[in-house]
XYZ file of C-alpha atoms in Angstrom:
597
model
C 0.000 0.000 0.000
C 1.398 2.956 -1.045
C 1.386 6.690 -0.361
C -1.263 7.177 -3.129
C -3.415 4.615 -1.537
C -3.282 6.270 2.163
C -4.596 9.359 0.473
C -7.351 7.283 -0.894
C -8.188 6.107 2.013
C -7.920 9.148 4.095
C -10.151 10.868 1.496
C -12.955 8.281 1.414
C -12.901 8.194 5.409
C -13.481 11.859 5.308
C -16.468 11.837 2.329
C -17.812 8.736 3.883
C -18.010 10.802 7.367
C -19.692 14.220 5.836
C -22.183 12.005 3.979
C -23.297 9.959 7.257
C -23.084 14.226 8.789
C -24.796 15.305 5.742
C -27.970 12.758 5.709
C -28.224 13.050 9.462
C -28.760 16.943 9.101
C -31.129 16.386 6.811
C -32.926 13.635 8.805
C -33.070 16.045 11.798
C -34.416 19.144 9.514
C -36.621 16.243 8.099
C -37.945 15.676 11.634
C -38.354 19.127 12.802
C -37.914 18.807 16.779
C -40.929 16.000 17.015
C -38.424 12.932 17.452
C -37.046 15.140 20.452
C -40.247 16.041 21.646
C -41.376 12.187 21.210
C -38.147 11.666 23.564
C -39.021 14.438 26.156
C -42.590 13.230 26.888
C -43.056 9.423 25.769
C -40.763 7.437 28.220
C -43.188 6.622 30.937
C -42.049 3.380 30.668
C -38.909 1.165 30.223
C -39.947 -0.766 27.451
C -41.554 2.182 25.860
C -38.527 4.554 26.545
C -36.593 1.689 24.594
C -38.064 1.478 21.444
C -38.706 5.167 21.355
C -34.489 5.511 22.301
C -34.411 2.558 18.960
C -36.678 4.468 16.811
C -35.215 7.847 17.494
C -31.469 7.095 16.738
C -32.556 4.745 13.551
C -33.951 7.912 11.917
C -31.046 10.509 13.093
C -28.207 7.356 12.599
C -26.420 8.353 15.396
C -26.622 6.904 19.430
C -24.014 9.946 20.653
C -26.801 12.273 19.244
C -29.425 10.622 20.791
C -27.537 10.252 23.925
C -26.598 14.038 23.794
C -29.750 15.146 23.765
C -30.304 13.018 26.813
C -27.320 14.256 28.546
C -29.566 18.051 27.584
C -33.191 16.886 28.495
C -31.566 15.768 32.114
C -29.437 18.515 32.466
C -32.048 20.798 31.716
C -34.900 19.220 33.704
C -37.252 18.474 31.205
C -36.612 14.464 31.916
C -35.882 12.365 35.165
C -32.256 10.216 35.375
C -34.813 7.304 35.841
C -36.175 8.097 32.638
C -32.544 7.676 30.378
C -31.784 4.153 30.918
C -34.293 2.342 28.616
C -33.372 5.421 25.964
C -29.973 4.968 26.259
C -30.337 1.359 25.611
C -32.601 1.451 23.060
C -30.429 4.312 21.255
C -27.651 1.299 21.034
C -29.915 -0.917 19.161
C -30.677 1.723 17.040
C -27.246 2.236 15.366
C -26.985 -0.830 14.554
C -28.962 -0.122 11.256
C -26.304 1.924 9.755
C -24.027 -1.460 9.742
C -27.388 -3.153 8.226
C -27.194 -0.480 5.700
C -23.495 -0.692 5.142
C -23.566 -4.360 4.804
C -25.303 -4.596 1.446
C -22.185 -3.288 -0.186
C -20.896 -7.130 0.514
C -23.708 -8.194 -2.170
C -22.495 -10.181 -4.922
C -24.659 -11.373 -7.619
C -25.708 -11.410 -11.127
C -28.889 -11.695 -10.827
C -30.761 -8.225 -11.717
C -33.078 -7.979 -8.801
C -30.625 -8.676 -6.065
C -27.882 -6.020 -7.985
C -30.518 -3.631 -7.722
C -29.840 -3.469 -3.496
C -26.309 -2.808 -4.012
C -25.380 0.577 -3.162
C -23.243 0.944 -6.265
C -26.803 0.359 -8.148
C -29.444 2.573 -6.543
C -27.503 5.276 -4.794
C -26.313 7.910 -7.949
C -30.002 7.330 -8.696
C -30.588 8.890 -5.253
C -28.005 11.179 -5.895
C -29.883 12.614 -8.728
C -33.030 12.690 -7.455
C -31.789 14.493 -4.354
C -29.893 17.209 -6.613
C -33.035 17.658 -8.646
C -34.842 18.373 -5.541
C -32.425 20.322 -3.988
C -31.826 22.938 -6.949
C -35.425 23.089 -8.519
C -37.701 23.099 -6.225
C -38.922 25.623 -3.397
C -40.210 23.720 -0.984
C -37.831 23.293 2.111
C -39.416 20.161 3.091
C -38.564 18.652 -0.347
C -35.240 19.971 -0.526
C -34.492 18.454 2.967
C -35.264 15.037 1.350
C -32.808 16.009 -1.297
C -30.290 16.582 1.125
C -31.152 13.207 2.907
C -30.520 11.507 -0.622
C -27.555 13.328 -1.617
C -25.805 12.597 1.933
C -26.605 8.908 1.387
C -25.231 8.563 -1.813
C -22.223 10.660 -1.303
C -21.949 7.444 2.238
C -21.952 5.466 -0.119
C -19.369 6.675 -2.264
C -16.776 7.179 0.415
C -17.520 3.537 1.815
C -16.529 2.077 -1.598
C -13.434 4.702 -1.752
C -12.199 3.381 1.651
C -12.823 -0.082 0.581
C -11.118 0.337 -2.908
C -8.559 2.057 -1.126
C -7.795 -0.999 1.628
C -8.132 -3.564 -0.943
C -4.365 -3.929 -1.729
C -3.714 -4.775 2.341
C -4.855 -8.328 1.489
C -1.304 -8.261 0.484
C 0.728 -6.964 2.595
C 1.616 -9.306 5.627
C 2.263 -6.567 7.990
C -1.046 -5.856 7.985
C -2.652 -9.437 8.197
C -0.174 -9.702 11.421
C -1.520 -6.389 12.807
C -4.831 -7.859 12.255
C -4.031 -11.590 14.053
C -3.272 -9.601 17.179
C -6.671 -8.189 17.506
C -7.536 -11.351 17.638
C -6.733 -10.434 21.523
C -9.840 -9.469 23.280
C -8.328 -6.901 25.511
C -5.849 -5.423 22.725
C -9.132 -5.753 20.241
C -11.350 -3.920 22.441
C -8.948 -1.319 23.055
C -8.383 -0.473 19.572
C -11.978 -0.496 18.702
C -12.420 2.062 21.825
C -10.140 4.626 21.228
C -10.907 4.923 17.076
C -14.449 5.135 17.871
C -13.139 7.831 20.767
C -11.437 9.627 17.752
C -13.750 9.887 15.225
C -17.028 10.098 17.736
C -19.137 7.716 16.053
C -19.622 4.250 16.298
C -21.515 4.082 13.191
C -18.844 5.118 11.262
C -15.991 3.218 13.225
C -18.364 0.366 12.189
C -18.251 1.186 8.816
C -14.877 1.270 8.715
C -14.220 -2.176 9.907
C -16.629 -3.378 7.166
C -14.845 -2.001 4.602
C -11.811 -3.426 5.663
C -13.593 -6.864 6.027
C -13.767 -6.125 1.974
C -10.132 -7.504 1.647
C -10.901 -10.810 2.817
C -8.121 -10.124 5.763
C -10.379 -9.594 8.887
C -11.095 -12.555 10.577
C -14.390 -12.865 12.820
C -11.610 -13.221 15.937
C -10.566 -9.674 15.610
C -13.647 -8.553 14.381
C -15.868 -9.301 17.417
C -13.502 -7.061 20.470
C -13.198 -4.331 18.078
C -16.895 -3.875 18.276
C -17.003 -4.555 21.721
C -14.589 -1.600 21.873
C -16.364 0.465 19.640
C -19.402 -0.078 22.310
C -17.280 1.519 24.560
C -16.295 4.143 22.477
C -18.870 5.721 21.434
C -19.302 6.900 25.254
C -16.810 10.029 24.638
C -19.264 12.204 23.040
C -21.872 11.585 26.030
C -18.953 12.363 28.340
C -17.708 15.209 27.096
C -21.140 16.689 26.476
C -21.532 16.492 30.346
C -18.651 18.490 31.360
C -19.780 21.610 32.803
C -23.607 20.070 33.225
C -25.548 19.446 36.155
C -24.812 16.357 38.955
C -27.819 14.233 36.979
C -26.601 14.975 33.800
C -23.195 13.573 34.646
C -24.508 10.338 35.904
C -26.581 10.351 32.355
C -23.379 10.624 31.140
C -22.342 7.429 33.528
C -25.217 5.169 32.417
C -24.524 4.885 28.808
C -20.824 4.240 29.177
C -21.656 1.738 32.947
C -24.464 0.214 30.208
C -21.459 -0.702 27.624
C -18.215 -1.310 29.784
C -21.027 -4.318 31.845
C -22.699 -5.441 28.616
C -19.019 -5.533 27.163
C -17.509 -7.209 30.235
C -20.890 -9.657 30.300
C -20.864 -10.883 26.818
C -17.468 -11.447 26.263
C -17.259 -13.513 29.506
C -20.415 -15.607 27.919
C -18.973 -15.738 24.583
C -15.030 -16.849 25.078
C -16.432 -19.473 27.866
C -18.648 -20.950 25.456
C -15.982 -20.987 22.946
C -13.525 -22.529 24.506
C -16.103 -25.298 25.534
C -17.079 -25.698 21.903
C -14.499 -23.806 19.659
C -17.324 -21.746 17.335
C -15.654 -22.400 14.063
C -16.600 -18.964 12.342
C -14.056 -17.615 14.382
C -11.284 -18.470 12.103
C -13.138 -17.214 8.796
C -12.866 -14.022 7.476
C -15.987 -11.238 8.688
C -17.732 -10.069 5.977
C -19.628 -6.893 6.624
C -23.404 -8.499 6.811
C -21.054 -10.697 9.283
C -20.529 -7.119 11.166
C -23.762 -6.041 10.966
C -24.743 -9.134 13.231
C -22.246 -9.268 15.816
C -23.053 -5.749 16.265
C -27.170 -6.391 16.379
C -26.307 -9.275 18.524
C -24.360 -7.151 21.111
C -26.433 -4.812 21.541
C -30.017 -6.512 21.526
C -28.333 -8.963 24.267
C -26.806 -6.670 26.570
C -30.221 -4.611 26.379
C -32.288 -7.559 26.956
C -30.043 -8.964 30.152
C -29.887 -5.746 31.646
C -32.541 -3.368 30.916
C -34.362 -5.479 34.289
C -31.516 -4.213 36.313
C -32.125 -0.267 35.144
C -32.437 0.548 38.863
C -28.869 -0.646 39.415
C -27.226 0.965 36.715
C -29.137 4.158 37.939
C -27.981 3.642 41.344
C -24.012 3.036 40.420
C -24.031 6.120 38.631
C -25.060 8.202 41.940
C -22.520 6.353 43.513
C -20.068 7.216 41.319
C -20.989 11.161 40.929
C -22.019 12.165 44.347
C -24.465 15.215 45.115
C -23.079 18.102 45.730
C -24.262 20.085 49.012
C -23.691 23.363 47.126
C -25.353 23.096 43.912
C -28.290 25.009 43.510
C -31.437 24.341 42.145
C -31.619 25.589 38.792
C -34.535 27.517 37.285
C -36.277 25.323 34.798
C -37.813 28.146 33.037
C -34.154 29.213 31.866
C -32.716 25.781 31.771
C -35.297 24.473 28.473
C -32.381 26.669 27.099
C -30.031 23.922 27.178
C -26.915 24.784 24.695
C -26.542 21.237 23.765
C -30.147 21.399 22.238
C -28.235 23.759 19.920
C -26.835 20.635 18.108
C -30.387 19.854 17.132
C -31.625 23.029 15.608
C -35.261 22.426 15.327
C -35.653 21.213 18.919
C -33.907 23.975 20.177
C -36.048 26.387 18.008
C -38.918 24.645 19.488
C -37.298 25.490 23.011
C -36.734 29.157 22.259
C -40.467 29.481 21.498
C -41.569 27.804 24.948
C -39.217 30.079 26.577
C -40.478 33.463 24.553
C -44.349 31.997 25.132
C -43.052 32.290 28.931
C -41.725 35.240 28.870
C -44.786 36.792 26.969
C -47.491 35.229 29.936
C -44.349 36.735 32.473
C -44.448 40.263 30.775
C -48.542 40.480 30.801
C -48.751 39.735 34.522
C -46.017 42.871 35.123
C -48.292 44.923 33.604
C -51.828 43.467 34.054
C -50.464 43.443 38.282
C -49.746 46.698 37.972
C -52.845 48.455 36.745
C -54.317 46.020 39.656
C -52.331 48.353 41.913
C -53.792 51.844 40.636
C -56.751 50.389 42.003
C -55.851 48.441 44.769
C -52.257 48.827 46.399
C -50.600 46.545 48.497
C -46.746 45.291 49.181
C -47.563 41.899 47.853
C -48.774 43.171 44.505
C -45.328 45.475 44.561
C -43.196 42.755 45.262
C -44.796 40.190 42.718
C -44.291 42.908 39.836
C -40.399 43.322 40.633
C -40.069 39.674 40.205
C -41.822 39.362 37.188
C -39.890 42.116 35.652
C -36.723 40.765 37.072
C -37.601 37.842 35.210
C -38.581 39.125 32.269
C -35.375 41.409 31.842
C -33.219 37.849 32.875
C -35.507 35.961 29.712
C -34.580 38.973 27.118
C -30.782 38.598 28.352
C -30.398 34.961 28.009
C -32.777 33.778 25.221
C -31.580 36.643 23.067
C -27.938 35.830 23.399
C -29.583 31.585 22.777
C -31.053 32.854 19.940
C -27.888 34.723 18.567
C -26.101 30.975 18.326
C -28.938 29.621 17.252
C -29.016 31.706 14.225
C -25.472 30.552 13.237
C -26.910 27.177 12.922
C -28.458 25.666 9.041
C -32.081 26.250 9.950
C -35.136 25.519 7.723
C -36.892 28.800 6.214
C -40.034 27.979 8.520
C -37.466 27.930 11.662
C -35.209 31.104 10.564
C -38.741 32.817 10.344
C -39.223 31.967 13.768
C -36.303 33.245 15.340
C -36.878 36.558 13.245
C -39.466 37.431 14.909
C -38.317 36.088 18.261
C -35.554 38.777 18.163
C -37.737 41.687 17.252
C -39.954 40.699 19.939
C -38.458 40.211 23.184
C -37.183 43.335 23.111
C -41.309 44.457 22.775
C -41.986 42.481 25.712
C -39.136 43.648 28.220
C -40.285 46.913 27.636
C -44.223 46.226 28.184
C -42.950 44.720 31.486
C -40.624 48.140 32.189
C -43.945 50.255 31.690
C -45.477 48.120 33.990
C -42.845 48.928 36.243
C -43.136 52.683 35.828
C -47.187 52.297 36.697
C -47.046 50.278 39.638
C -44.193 53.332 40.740
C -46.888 55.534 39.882
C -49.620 53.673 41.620
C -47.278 53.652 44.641
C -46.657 57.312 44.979
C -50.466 57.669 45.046
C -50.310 55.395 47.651
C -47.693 56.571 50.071
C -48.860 60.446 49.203
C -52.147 59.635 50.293
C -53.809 60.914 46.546
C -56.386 59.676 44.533
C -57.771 60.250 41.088
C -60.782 61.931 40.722
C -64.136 59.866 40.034
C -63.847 61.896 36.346
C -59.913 61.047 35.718
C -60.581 57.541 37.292
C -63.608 56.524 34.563
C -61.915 58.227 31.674
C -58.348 56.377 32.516
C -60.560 53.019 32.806
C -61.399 53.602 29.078
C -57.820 53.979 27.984
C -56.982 50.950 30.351
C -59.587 48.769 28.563
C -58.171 49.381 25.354
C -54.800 49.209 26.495
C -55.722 45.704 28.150
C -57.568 44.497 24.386
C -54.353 45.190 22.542
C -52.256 43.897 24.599
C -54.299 40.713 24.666
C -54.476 40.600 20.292
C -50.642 41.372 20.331
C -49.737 38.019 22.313
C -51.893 36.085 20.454
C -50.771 37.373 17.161
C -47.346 36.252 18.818
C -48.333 32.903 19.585
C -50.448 31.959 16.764
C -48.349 34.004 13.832
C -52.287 35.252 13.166
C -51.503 37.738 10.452
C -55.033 38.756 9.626
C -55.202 39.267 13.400
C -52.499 41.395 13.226
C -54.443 44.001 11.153
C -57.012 44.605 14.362
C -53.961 46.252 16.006
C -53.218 49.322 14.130
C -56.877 50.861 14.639
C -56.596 50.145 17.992
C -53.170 51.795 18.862
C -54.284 54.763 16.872
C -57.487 55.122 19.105
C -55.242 54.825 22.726
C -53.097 57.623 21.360
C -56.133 59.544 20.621
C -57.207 59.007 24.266
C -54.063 59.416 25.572
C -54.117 63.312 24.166
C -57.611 63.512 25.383
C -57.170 62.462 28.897
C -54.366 64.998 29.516
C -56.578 67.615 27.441
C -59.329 67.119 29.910
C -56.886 67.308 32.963
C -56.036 71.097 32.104
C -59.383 71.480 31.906
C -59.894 70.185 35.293
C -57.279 72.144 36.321
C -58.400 75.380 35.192
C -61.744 74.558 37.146
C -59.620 73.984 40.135
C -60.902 70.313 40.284
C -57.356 68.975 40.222
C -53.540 69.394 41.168
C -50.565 69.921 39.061
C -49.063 66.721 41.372
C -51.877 64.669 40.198
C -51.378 66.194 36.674
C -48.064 64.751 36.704
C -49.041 61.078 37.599
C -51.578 61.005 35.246
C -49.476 62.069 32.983
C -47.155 59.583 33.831
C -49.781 56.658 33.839
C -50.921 57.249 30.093
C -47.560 58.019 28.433
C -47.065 54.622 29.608
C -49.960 52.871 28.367
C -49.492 54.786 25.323
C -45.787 53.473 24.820
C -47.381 49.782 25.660
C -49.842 50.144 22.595
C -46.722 51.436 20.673
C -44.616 48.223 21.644
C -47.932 45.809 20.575
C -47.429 47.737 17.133
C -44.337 46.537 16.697
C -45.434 43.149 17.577
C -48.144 43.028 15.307
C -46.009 44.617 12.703
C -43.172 42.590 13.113
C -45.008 38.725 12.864
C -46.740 40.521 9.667
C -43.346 42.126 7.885
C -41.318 38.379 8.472
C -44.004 36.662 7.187
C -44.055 38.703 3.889
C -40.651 39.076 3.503
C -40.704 42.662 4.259
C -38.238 44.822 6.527
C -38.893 48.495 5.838
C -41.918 49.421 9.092
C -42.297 52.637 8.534
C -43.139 52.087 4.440
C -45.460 48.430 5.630
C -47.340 51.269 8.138
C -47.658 53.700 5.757
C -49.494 51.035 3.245
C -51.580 49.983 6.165
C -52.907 53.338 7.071
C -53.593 54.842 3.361
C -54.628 51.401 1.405
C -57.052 52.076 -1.490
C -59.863 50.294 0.306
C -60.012 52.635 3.191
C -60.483 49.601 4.799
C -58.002 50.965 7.930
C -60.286 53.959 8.469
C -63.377 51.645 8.575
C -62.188 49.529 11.073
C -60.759 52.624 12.839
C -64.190 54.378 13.188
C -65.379 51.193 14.597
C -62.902 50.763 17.284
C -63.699 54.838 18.187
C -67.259 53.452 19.256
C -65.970 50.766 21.368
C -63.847 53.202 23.737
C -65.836 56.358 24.083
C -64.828 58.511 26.700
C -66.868 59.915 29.111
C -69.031 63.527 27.926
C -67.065 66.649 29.187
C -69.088 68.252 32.423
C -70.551 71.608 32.158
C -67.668 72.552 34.015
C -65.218 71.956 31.535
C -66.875 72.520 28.388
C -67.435 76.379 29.948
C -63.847 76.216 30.529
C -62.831 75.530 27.516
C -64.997 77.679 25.779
């Protein structure tokens, strides 16, 4: 084997490894979050949490994923260590179709029907058809297949280029020796541990063995510890990904690699005691990689089945082995569902950032909905639970923003890019609904400790501008949650007609102050209190704007406002003159009306 060759090789290993990256992408995009989401709330029980752990990493092809996002769903408390066991055991069955996939590369035949399962055969055909679908059509879903294709085919292509490439080592004796002393179980093991360590994926330290079984070189005796090692392995990624995580997380961490270092230790303890009772005589004969594909099914379903009772135990040893810690503090969940190894899995962690938005939207309404409580009704308790929310709501636009900065980096789906769009346009809109809320309850608490009050007049007329402050507020959010763009048209009337009332309640209060029927002071906190619902209708705006503008592709607000207000239809003025009838304020007294005459 020359130097030629090694480049072969090295180059097929690395096209082999982007196309198993490429389809698994594409698998995830495919998926959209839901195989996560199936993971976070479908493991009541062990059985069940096993086939969903199976079924999960057989569509993404890869256990250390699956077992990531593990490591993240228990690190973030969205799942119970008690719940990872049967996932992380099912996850290991899982991967074993990639070597089922693999091994039809071994097919030799003539006949036409059975040719047509050969890689070689059917995967340019996928290549095309991916391509096609990638470069003419629109649809993301479709070109997310394409990408699926594409990533298989171009698998496919580096398997055969690593097993073209490792074809002339049937003659070279150096390598046949290497190959004799991994016949060793601990020395085969090893080997299989730390490439699989390397390259962080069993599935493709798996497909490298099979295509060295190509040569003819690899006999079942070396074969069957290297896969044992690769087992082991494949517990790096899970590892690593628990550095810096929580005390549960690390012994998520512990399960997977405890579950493959016993089932390792287990069945090769079965398996060399029965052989030397009997001598299995396959053991001698060279693996082929359907051969592979077995021993690594075997493995795996085995070491499930024998210890999947004893989940409990495993559980157990990994508290032993990472102790609580007296000083770790509870975390807060509602900040923790923004776990930054979701970020590996786009679409889930989209799907996070919009739970985590949603609650800081409900957070933001109670700051101010609390507050206007208080103009009414003081009290410490309603104080106190407004600084909290606003505390939290200013800690949400901090640390989701910054999540959603990263997660922008990331290959995201049009739908999901969308999403984060208006995410970032909108936080902003709701930490400052929250701030106003602020400044009202401060307002509401200076009437308190100054012993004021509104008059009945100011009181009634501010109740109108608080109802339609309160009705905008409440169309904003769910435009928000529901993307409701024809919803989104109900808010411009309405923010006009609270500015209109926000002129007429101070015009009023100078006439009520020229009557001598009020105070400059109280002029000043009125003031105060409708500026502020006034900038809250401003901020819904924005919201309804925004969701619209994203959704249409557009990004200039002050021309999309402009269209709004003076569209051919007159339609805006309509619905204006409409909304002027539902908020009517008050008639002016006798009083005033002489006043301002």
């Amino acid at each position: 084997m020359d130097f030629f060759s090694v480049l072969a090789l090295l180059g097929g290993l690395a096209i082999f490894l982007y196309g198993m990256n490429l389809m698994g992408d594409g698998l995830a995009k495919v998926a959209g979050g839901k195989l996560e989401r199936i993971l976070e709330t479908l493991t009541s029980s062990p059985i069940r949490a096993v086939l969903l752990g199976m079924g999960v990493t057989a569509v993404i092809q890869s256990s250390s994923a699956t077992t990531v996002m593990v490591v993240g769903f228990v690190n973030s408390g969205l799942m119970k260590l008690s719940q990872v066991v049967g996932i992380i055991m099912g996850a290991n069955i899982g991967t074993t179709v990639t070597s089922w996939i693999l091994s039809l590369t071994g097919i030799q035949s003539d006949n036409f029907i059975i040719r047509l399962f050969k890689p070689t055969s059917f995967s340019p055909v996928l290549a095309l058809i991916g391509v096609i679908l990638i470069m003419f059509t629109k649809s993301q879903k479709k070109k997310d297949v394409g990408t699926i294709f594409v990533g298989f085919a171009i698998l496919m292509y580096g398997m055969n280029a690593m097993s073209g490439a490792v074809e002339p080592l049937a003659d070279v004796p150096e390598f046949t020796g290497m190959l004799v002393k991994f016949s060793n179980p601990l020395l085969g093991v090893v080997a299989g541990a730390v490439l699989t360590a390397i390259i962080q994926s069993s599935s493709a330290s798996v497909g490298i063995l099979q295509a060295l079984c190509l040569t003819g070189m690899v006999p079942f005796s070396a074969a069957l510890p290297i896969i044992m090692g690769q087992n082991i392995g494949t517990c790096i990624t899970a590892i690593l990904s628990a550095i810096g995580a929580n005390t549960n997380a690390k012994r998520a961490a512990m399960i997977h690699l405890y579950f493959n270092l016993i089932g390792t230790i287990l069945f090769m303890a079965v398996f060399y005691t029965v052989n030397a009772a009997v001598h299995f005589s396959f053991m001698s004969q060279a693996a082929t990689p359907a051969g592979i594909a077995i021993l690594h099914s075997a493995f795996n379903v085995s070491a499930t089945l024998v210890l999947l009772p004893f989940g409990k135990a495993l559980e157990k040893l990994a508290c032993l082995t990472i102790r609580d810690k007296k000083e770790e503090e509870a975390a807060d969940p509602d900040f923790m569902i923004l776990e930054s190894r979701f970020l590996e899995k786009p679409a889930f962690a989209v799907e996070q950032s919009r739970n985590a938005a949603k609650k800081m939207a409900e957070d933001s309404h109670k700051t101010l909905f609390t507050a206007l409580d208080l103009l009414k009704h003081f009290s410490a308790e309603g104080k106190k639970e407004v600084e909290e929310s606003e505390k939290k709501v200013d800690r949400y636009e901090d640390e989701l923003g910054t999540y959603l900065v990263k997660l922008n980096q990331k290959d995201l789906s049009v739908h999901d890019s969308h999403s984060i769009s208006i995410m970032l346009h909108c936080i902003g809109d709701f930490e400052r609904i929250s701030d106003h809320g602020v400044n009202i309850m401060e307002s509401a608490q200076e009437l308190h400790e100054k012993g004021l009050k509104f008059s009945e007049k100011a009181l009634e007329e501010l109740r109108v501008m608080e109802h339609a402050v309160e009705d905008i507020v409440d169309i904003a959010y769910k435009v928000y949650e529901n993307q409701d763009v024809q919803l989104a048209r109900e808010i411009e009337p309405l923010e006009e007609v609270i500015d209109e009332l926000s002129k007429e309640l101070k015009y009023r209060h100078v006439q009520r102050l020229r009557a001598g029927e009020c105070t400059i002071e109280m002029g000043f906190i009125l003031s105060d209190v409708t500026t502020s619902l006034e900038r809250v209708a401003d901020h819904c705006s924005n919201i309804g704007v925004c969701v619209t503008q994203v959704h249409a592709d557009l990004f200039d607000t002050h021309q999309h406002l402009k269209q709004i207000k003076h569209s051919t239809d007159a339609s805006f003025y309509h619905e204006l003159e409409a909304i002027r009838g539902q908020y009517q304020l008050p008639p002016l007294t006798v009083e005033a009306e002489t006043a301002q005459a």
